[in-house]
Short mmCIF file of C-alpha atoms in Angstrom, two decimals:
data_model
loop_
_atom_site.label_atom_id
_atom_site.label_comp_id
_atom_site.label_asym_id
_atom_site.label_seq_id
_atom_site.Cartn_x
_atom_site.Cartn_y
_atom_site.Cartn_z
CA MET N 8 -61.90 45.80 -13.80
CA LYS N 9 -62.45 46.40 -9.89
CA PHE N 10 -62.88 44.77 -6.75
CA SER N 11 -62.59 44.22 -3.04
CA PHE N 12 -62.00 41.30 -0.69
CA ASP N 13 -60.56 39.44 1.50
CA ARG N 14 -56.85 38.95 2.18
CA ASP N 15 -57.33 36.12 4.16
CA ALA N 16 -59.84 34.22 1.42
CA MET N 17 -57.70 34.92 -1.47
CA ILE N 18 -53.45 33.57 -0.48
CA HIS N 19 -55.11 30.10 0.46
CA GLU N 20 -56.49 30.33 -3.06
CA ILE N 21 -53.22 32.28 -4.67
CA SER N 22 -51.61 29.72 -2.34
CA ILE N 23 -53.16 26.69 -4.50
CA ALA N 24 -52.37 28.26 -8.05
CA GLN N 25 -48.93 29.12 -7.07
CA GLU N 26 -48.54 25.03 -6.97
CA ILE N 27 -49.23 24.56 -10.33
CA ILE N 28 -47.41 27.52 -12.03
CA THR N 29 -43.83 26.23 -13.29
CA ASN N 30 -42.70 29.08 -15.06
CA LYS N 31 -41.24 32.61 -12.29
CA SER N 32 -40.98 34.45 -15.18
CA PRO N 33 -42.58 37.49 -15.09
CA ILE N 34 -42.57 38.17 -19.05
CA SER N 35 -44.54 34.70 -19.98
CA ILE N 36 -48.32 33.93 -19.30
CA LEU N 37 -48.16 30.77 -17.39
CA SER N 38 -46.44 32.25 -14.71
CA ASN N 39 -49.80 34.52 -14.45
CA ILE N 40 -53.03 33.45 -12.93
CA LEU N 41 -56.35 34.51 -15.51
CA LEU N 42 -59.17 36.68 -12.84
CA ILE N 43 -61.87 36.97 -13.91
CA ALA N 44 -64.73 39.26 -12.37
CA GLU N 45 -68.38 39.20 -12.12
CA ASN N 46 -71.67 37.89 -10.57
CA ASN N 47 -69.74 39.12 -7.41
CA THR N 48 -67.70 36.34 -7.67
CA LEU N 49 -64.15 35.89 -8.69
CA THR N 50 -62.87 32.79 -10.74
CA ILE N 51 -59.26 32.15 -10.88
CA LYS N 52 -57.60 30.08 -13.25
CA ALA N 53 -53.10 28.61 -13.43
CA SER N 54 -51.94 26.36 -15.99
CA ASP N 55 -49.09 25.32 -16.32
CA SER N 56 -50.04 24.15 -19.81
CA ALA N 57 -50.88 20.14 -18.22
CA VAL N 58 -52.25 20.74 -15.28
CA ASN N 59 -54.96 23.63 -14.56
CA PHE N 60 -56.44 24.51 -11.25
CA ILE N 61 -60.49 26.61 -11.58
CA THR N 62 -61.50 27.70 -8.22
CA LYS N 63 -64.57 31.12 -7.25
CA ILE N 64 -65.00 32.58 -4.62
CA PRO N 65 -67.08 35.86 -3.63
CA VAL N 66 -65.67 39.06 -3.83
CA GLU N 67 -67.50 42.75 -4.20
CA ILE N 68 -67.42 43.92 -7.88
CA SER N 69 -68.12 47.74 -8.91
CA GLU N 70 -66.93 47.21 -12.47
CA GLU N 71 -66.93 43.54 -14.26
CA GLY N 72 -64.72 42.92 -16.27
CA SER N 73 -60.87 40.48 -17.22
CA THR N 74 -57.21 39.94 -16.42
CA THR N 75 -53.98 38.32 -16.10
CA VAL N 76 -51.00 39.21 -13.35
CA TYR N 77 -47.93 37.27 -12.50
CA CYS N 78 -48.69 34.37 -8.85
CA ASP N 79 -45.85 35.10 -7.37
CA LYS N 80 -45.95 38.64 -6.95
CA PHE N 81 -49.51 39.04 -5.68
CA LEU N 82 -48.74 36.74 -4.25
CA SER N 83 -46.02 38.02 -1.95
CA ILE N 84 -48.41 41.15 -1.87
CA LEU N 85 -51.20 40.04 -0.01
CA THR N 86 -48.95 38.09 2.36
CA SER N 87 -47.11 41.05 3.11
CA SER N 88 -50.63 43.30 3.34
CA PRO N 89 -52.34 43.37 6.38
CA ALA N 90 -55.17 41.18 7.88
CA GLY N 91 -58.81 43.06 6.40
CA GLU N 92 -60.01 44.38 2.72
CA ILE N 93 -57.91 44.65 -0.40
CA GLU N 94 -58.53 47.23 -3.28
CA PHE N 95 -57.62 45.59 -7.00
CA ASP N 96 -58.94 47.73 -9.35
CA GLN N 97 -57.06 47.34 -12.94
CA GLN N 98 -56.99 50.00 -16.34
CA ASP N 99 -55.42 49.17 -19.54
CA ILE N 100 -52.71 47.12 -17.88
CA LYS N 101 -51.09 49.25 -15.09
CA ILE N 102 -53.00 46.81 -12.00
CA THR N 103 -53.38 48.93 -8.57
CA ILE N 104 -53.25 46.89 -5.23
CA LYS N 105 -54.92 48.93 -2.47
CA PRO N 106 -54.89 47.38 1.66
CA VAL N 107 -57.40 49.21 3.34
CA ALA N 108 -56.35 49.26 6.75
CA LYS N 109 -52.82 50.72 5.47
CA LYS N 110 -51.57 54.46 2.76
CA VAL N 111 -49.84 51.54 0.44
CA LYS N 112 -50.78 50.79 -2.22
CA PHE N 113 -48.66 48.25 -4.88
CA GLN N 114 -48.73 48.38 -9.11
CA LEU N 115 -48.84 45.79 -11.03
CA ASN N 116 -48.65 44.95 -15.64
CA SER N 117 -50.51 42.64 -16.70
CA ILE N 118 -50.53 40.22 -19.35
CA ALA N 119 -54.19 40.91 -21.97
CA SER N 120 -56.85 38.13 -20.41
CA ASP N 121 -57.58 36.73 -24.10
CA LYS N 122 -53.60 34.65 -24.07
CA PHE N 123 -54.17 33.09 -21.79
CA PRO N 124 -54.40 29.63 -22.58
CA GLU N 125 -57.64 27.86 -22.51
CA VAL N 126 -58.68 25.33 -19.28
CA SER N 127 -60.57 22.38 -19.98
CA SER N 128 -64.30 22.69 -19.47
CA THR N 129 -66.13 19.75 -16.73
CA GLU N 130 -68.66 20.57 -18.84
CA ASN N 131 -71.05 16.93 -19.46
CA VAL N 132 -68.11 15.09 -17.77
CA PRO N 133 -68.86 11.68 -16.89
CA PHE N 134 -67.67 12.11 -13.22
CA PHE N 135 -67.47 9.17 -10.79
CA GLU N 136 -67.91 9.99 -6.24
CA ILE N 137 -65.12 8.52 -4.07
CA SER N 138 -64.29 8.70 -0.78
CA SER N 139 -61.56 11.85 -0.24
CA LYS N 140 -60.19 9.76 2.75
CA ASP N 141 -59.81 6.61 0.50
CA PHE N 142 -58.92 8.70 -2.96
CA LYS N 143 -56.22 10.53 -0.62
CA GLU N 144 -55.37 6.85 0.64
CA MET N 145 -54.22 5.90 -2.28
CA ILE N 146 -52.56 9.03 -3.32
CA SER N 147 -49.70 8.55 -0.25
CA GLN N 148 -49.60 5.12 -0.45
CA THR N 149 -48.31 5.05 -3.88
CA VAL N 150 -46.55 8.89 -4.79
CA PHE N 151 -43.58 8.90 -3.58
CA ALA N 152 -42.38 5.08 -5.31
CA VAL N 153 -42.67 6.51 -9.12
CA SER N 154 -39.59 7.00 -11.42
CA ASP N 155 -37.85 10.22 -11.63
CA ASP N 156 -36.16 8.45 -14.93
CA GLY N 157 -38.09 11.26 -17.82
CA ASN N 158 -36.22 8.58 -20.25
CA ARG N 159 -38.65 6.22 -18.71
CA TYR N 160 -41.58 8.90 -19.12
CA PHE N 161 -44.39 6.48 -18.94
CA MET N 162 -43.13 5.62 -14.55
CA THR N 163 -43.16 9.36 -13.68
CA GLY N 164 -47.25 8.89 -13.02
CA VAL N 165 -50.21 6.87 -10.74
CA TYR N 166 -51.08 4.11 -12.87
CA PHE N 167 -55.09 4.13 -12.20
CA SER N 168 -57.43 1.74 -13.09
CA LYS N 169 -60.59 0.22 -12.44
CA LYS N 170 -60.80 -4.24 -11.64
CA ASP N 171 -63.79 -5.95 -10.51
CA GLU N 172 -65.31 -3.29 -7.43
CA ASN N 173 -61.15 -2.39 -6.77
CA LEU N 174 -59.90 1.45 -7.75
CA ILE N 175 -56.33 0.37 -8.18
CA MET N 176 -53.58 2.42 -7.69
CA VAL N 177 -49.74 1.28 -8.47
CA ALA N 178 -46.32 3.47 -8.76
CA THR N 179 -43.38 0.89 -9.44
CA ASP N 180 -39.51 2.77 -10.35
CA GLY N 181 -38.22 -0.64 -12.29
CA ARG N 182 -36.80 -1.02 -7.77
CA ARG N 183 -39.82 -1.39 -6.27
CA LEU N 184 -43.85 -0.52 -6.70
CA SER N 185 -46.33 0.39 -4.88
CA TYR N 186 -50.17 -0.80 -5.26
CA ILE N 187 -53.42 -0.11 -3.19
CA ALA N 188 -56.80 -1.88 -3.69
CA LYS N 189 -59.98 -0.18 -2.93
CA PRO N 190 -63.52 -1.07 -2.79
CA VAL N 191 -65.85 1.29 -4.38
CA ALA N 192 -69.80 1.61 -1.90
CA LEU N 193 -70.61 2.90 -4.26
CA SER N 194 -71.63 2.38 -8.65
CA ILE N 195 -68.45 3.75 -10.79
CA PRO N 196 -68.54 3.87 -14.69
CA GLU N 197 -65.55 1.95 -16.24
CA PHE N 198 -63.22 4.01 -17.72
CA PRO N 199 -59.57 4.13 -19.86
CA SER N 200 -56.58 2.91 -17.63
CA ALA N 201 -54.38 5.96 -16.66
CA ILE N 202 -51.13 7.86 -16.00
CA VAL N 203 -51.70 9.98 -13.90
CA PRO N 204 -49.47 13.06 -12.98
CA VAL N 205 -47.56 13.19 -9.55
CA LYS N 206 -48.08 16.78 -10.05
CA ILE N 207 -52.32 17.14 -9.44
CA LEU N 208 -51.57 13.41 -7.59
CA ASN N 209 -49.95 16.20 -4.81
CA CYS N 210 -51.79 18.97 -5.53
CA VAL N 211 -55.58 16.90 -4.16
CA LEU N 212 -52.92 14.99 -1.33
CA LYS N 213 -52.77 18.57 -0.69
CA ASN N 214 -55.76 20.18 -1.20
CA ALA N 215 -58.57 17.65 -0.51
CA PRO N 216 -60.83 17.71 3.04
CA MET N 217 -61.12 14.03 4.94
CA GLU N 218 -63.97 14.43 4.98
CA GLY N 219 -66.89 13.78 1.79
CA ASN N 220 -66.12 12.35 -1.14
CA ILE N 221 -64.40 14.16 -4.16
CA SER N 222 -65.14 13.63 -8.68
CA VAL N 223 -63.21 12.23 -10.36
CA ALA N 224 -63.13 10.94 -14.41
CA VAL N 225 -61.01 10.05 -17.04
CA VAL N 226 -61.80 10.21 -21.01
CA ASP N 227 -60.13 11.52 -23.86
CA LYS N 228 -56.92 11.48 -21.87
CA MET N 229 -57.59 13.67 -19.15
CA ILE N 230 -58.26 13.46 -15.71
CA PHE N 231 -59.96 15.37 -13.91
CA ILE N 232 -60.47 15.80 -9.94
CA THR N 233 -63.04 18.44 -8.05
CA PHE N 234 -64.48 19.05 -4.78
CA GLY N 235 -65.53 21.29 -2.81
CA ASN N 236 -64.85 24.40 -5.41
CA TYR N 237 -62.16 23.04 -6.71
CA GLU N 238 -61.37 22.20 -10.45
CA PHE N 239 -58.19 20.10 -11.29
CA SER N 240 -57.67 19.02 -14.67
CA SER N 241 -55.20 17.17 -15.99
CA LEU N 242 -52.92 15.42 -19.46
CA LEU N 243 -52.40 11.75 -18.90
CA LEU N 244 -49.25 10.54 -20.23
CA ASP N 245 -48.41 8.67 -22.44
CA GLY N 246 -47.09 5.18 -22.90
CA GLN N 247 -48.01 1.97 -21.66
CA PHE N 248 -46.95 1.20 -18.31
CA PRO N 249 -45.00 -1.99 -16.92
CA ASN N 250 -47.33 -4.99 -15.78
CA TYR N 251 -46.80 -4.87 -12.80
CA GLN N 252 -48.77 -7.79 -11.77
CA ARG N 253 -45.62 -9.94 -13.15
CA VAL N 254 -43.71 -7.89 -10.32
CA ILE N 255 -46.09 -9.26 -7.25
CA PRO N 256 -45.13 -12.16 -5.73
CA GLU N 257 -48.22 -15.32 -6.13
CA HIS N 258 -46.22 -16.66 -2.94
CA GLN N 259 -43.75 -16.49 0.49
CA SER N 260 -42.42 -18.61 2.27
CA TYR N 261 -41.40 -16.85 4.81
CA SER N 262 -41.95 -13.48 6.81
CA PHE N 263 -40.94 -11.30 9.94
CA GLN N 264 -42.65 -9.18 12.15
CA VAL N 265 -41.41 -5.78 13.86
CA SER N 266 -42.02 -3.00 15.56
CA LYS N 267 -42.41 -0.02 12.84
CA ALA N 268 -41.29 2.58 15.31
CA ASP N 269 -38.43 0.30 16.05
CA LEU N 270 -37.44 0.06 12.75
CA SER N 271 -38.01 3.44 11.98
CA ALA N 272 -35.71 4.53 14.28
CA ALA N 273 -32.47 1.97 14.01
CA LEU N 274 -33.39 3.00 10.01
CA LYS N 275 -32.60 6.49 10.54
CA ARG N 276 -29.91 5.90 13.27
CA THR N 277 -28.01 3.26 11.06
CA ALA N 278 -28.95 5.20 7.73
CA LEU N 279 -26.03 8.05 9.55
CA MET N 280 -23.11 5.93 9.04
CA ILE N 281 -24.05 5.12 5.16
CA ASP N 282 -22.62 5.59 2.21
CA LYS N 283 -25.38 7.90 -0.23
CA LYS N 284 -24.37 7.42 -3.14
CA VAL N 285 -24.76 3.80 -2.30
CA SER N 286 -28.58 3.37 0.00
CA ARG N 287 -27.74 -0.06 1.25
CA LEU N 288 -28.23 -1.27 4.01
CA LEU N 289 -27.64 -4.88 5.53
CA PHE N 290 -31.38 -6.50 7.29
CA LYS N 291 -29.90 -9.80 9.16
CA ILE N 292 -32.24 -11.83 9.90
CA GLU N 293 -32.23 -14.18 12.64
CA PRO N 294 -35.28 -15.96 15.70
CA GLY N 295 -36.01 -13.38 17.51
CA THR N 296 -33.76 -10.43 16.05
CA LEU N 297 -32.76 -7.64 13.10
CA THR N 298 -29.82 -6.84 12.83
CA LEU N 299 -29.54 -3.49 11.19
CA VAL N 300 -25.74 -2.87 9.64
CA SER N 301 -24.41 -0.46 7.10
CA PRO N 302 -21.62 -1.76 4.48
CA GLU N 303 -18.46 -0.68 6.35
CA SER N 304 -17.12 3.12 3.87
CA ASP N 305 -14.77 5.61 4.26
CA LEU N 306 -17.14 7.52 6.45
CA GLY N 307 -17.22 4.16 8.76
CA THR N 308 -20.48 1.98 10.17
CA ALA N 309 -23.45 1.32 12.57
CA ASP N 310 -25.52 -1.53 13.60
CA GLU N 311 -28.34 -1.50 15.79
CA GLU N 312 -30.02 -4.68 16.99
CA ILE N 313 -34.15 -4.89 17.38
CA PRO N 314 -37.06 -7.63 18.36
CA CYS N 315 -38.78 -8.79 15.83
CA ARG N 316 -40.76 -12.28 15.54
CA TYR N 317 -38.92 -14.31 13.01
CA ASP N 318 -38.56 -18.77 13.78
CA GLY N 319 -37.00 -18.86 9.93
CA GLU N 320 -33.62 -19.96 9.39
CA GLU N 321 -30.16 -16.42 9.43
CA ILE N 322 -30.34 -15.24 5.99
CA THR N 323 -28.92 -11.55 4.99
CA MET N 324 -30.93 -9.40 2.32
CA ALA N 325 -29.38 -6.12 0.99
CA LEU N 326 -31.66 -3.42 0.42
CA ASN N 327 -32.82 0.47 -0.46
CA HIS N 328 -32.79 1.85 2.76
CA HIS N 329 -35.21 5.34 1.70
CA TYR N 330 -37.17 2.06 0.08
CA ILE N 331 -38.13 0.99 3.38
CA GLU N 332 -38.10 4.79 4.94
CA ASP N 333 -40.51 5.67 2.03
CA PRO N 334 -43.69 3.62 2.60
CA LEU N 335 -42.71 3.35 6.65
CA LYS N 336 -43.86 7.39 6.92
CA VAL N 337 -47.28 6.15 5.32
CA ILE N 338 -47.86 2.51 6.96
CA GLU N 339 -50.25 3.67 9.76
CA THR N 340 -50.62 0.17 11.94
CA GLU N 341 -47.64 -0.49 15.14
CA ASP N 342 -46.26 -3.03 13.53
CA VAL N 343 -44.58 -3.98 10.40
CA VAL N 344 -44.59 -7.65 8.14
CA PHE N 345 -41.75 -8.21 5.48
CA GLU N 346 -42.23 -11.21 3.51
CA PHE N 347 -39.63 -12.33 1.25
CA THR N 348 -38.82 -16.06 -0.58
CA GLU N 349 -34.89 -15.69 -0.70
CA SER N 350 -32.23 -13.26 -0.38
CA MET N 351 -32.32 -12.17 -4.03
CA LYS N 352 -36.53 -12.50 -4.62
CA ALA N 353 -38.80 -9.97 -4.45
CA ILE N 354 -39.94 -8.64 -0.62
CA THR N 355 -43.11 -7.37 0.32
CA LEU N 356 -43.53 -4.78 3.09
CA ARG N 357 -47.12 -4.63 4.54
CA PRO N 358 -48.92 -3.31 7.78
CA GLU N 359 -49.80 -6.20 10.20
CA PRO N 360 -52.69 -6.64 10.26
CA ALA N 361 -52.59 -6.86 6.09
CA ALA N 362 -54.83 -3.98 4.42
CA ASP N 363 -55.55 -2.90 1.16
CA TYR N 364 -51.55 -1.63 -0.13
CA PHE N 365 -48.76 -3.62 0.10
CA HIS N 366 -45.33 -2.46 -1.06
CA ILE N 367 -42.70 -5.13 -3.11
CA ILE N 368 -39.08 -4.79 -3.40
CA MET N 369 -36.25 -5.90 -5.08
CA PRO N 370 -32.87 -6.51 -2.76
CA MET N 371 -29.56 -5.55 -3.38
CA ASN N 372 -26.46 -7.02 -4.05
CA LEU N 373 -25.09 -8.15 -1.19
CA ASP N 374 -21.42 -7.94 -2.88
#
């Protein structure tokens, strides 16, 4: 197999493939990418056995064929080479890589392409389309709230479903919950609810454009997502996702409104004095003022007052400051609202004005 390609175009595709690969051992086939050169097109495939990636780019082919190459080292060679044309030549198990602009060549050993695992085909998959911007927003509003507890495997992904004319994503780790529902402009067929691994969602979030549509399909315990010349697929997570609707309060009696910028800055400062093992921050709310207080520890303490719109009775609640910081990073309005009933019941954090997403946070003990 022999072909030549543009270095910059190849780096972009191989970098995405490297995001998929988790096994970094040069002797593992899953550390390699599969390259298929035919009809002046190079097909690139990467897999970690659960998440798969396929892309195609134009190349100049002298000899068609297929092989696999160690992705990490191939990417390092490309990034160290000068911009311009690069030649790729495979003879038996030896691969020679030569930048045309320099008198240098690299040799890599390959593993036969028939050792590479089969990647699920998108042929005859029942795709539906959704706005790329909407789908990326759904991911960004939920993906950070998944659990990292391996014992609760079914909560380490994002729940994806269709209800009436809305697409819904929900994530929870048992102490917080993030929810978003997007009304669909296009007709979307029914599909089975799915728990989608974070890895494929992060790849889409990072690489999908803001314009145009994304094609999505959920079928046979798999999710398929395509856009441009990219195809992603992943096994879904097994298990029963919690009944998240029971966690969402039907009515909350009180609320206060603050500037997102003020709150973010105050959180950053007061969190400097928080015990990292606890992550507990006190919110003292009284008419006109929100005071953030880091509980006294061996390090010391900190407190800061910021203005807020509130006219209820004084109340103190303890919250994990990470559970506030994470949604603030993706809320796009200038102001945010906290809705609550009492200090030890679920608190809703939402944008102001209200949008199609919100975040539920369970308070911590005040002691």
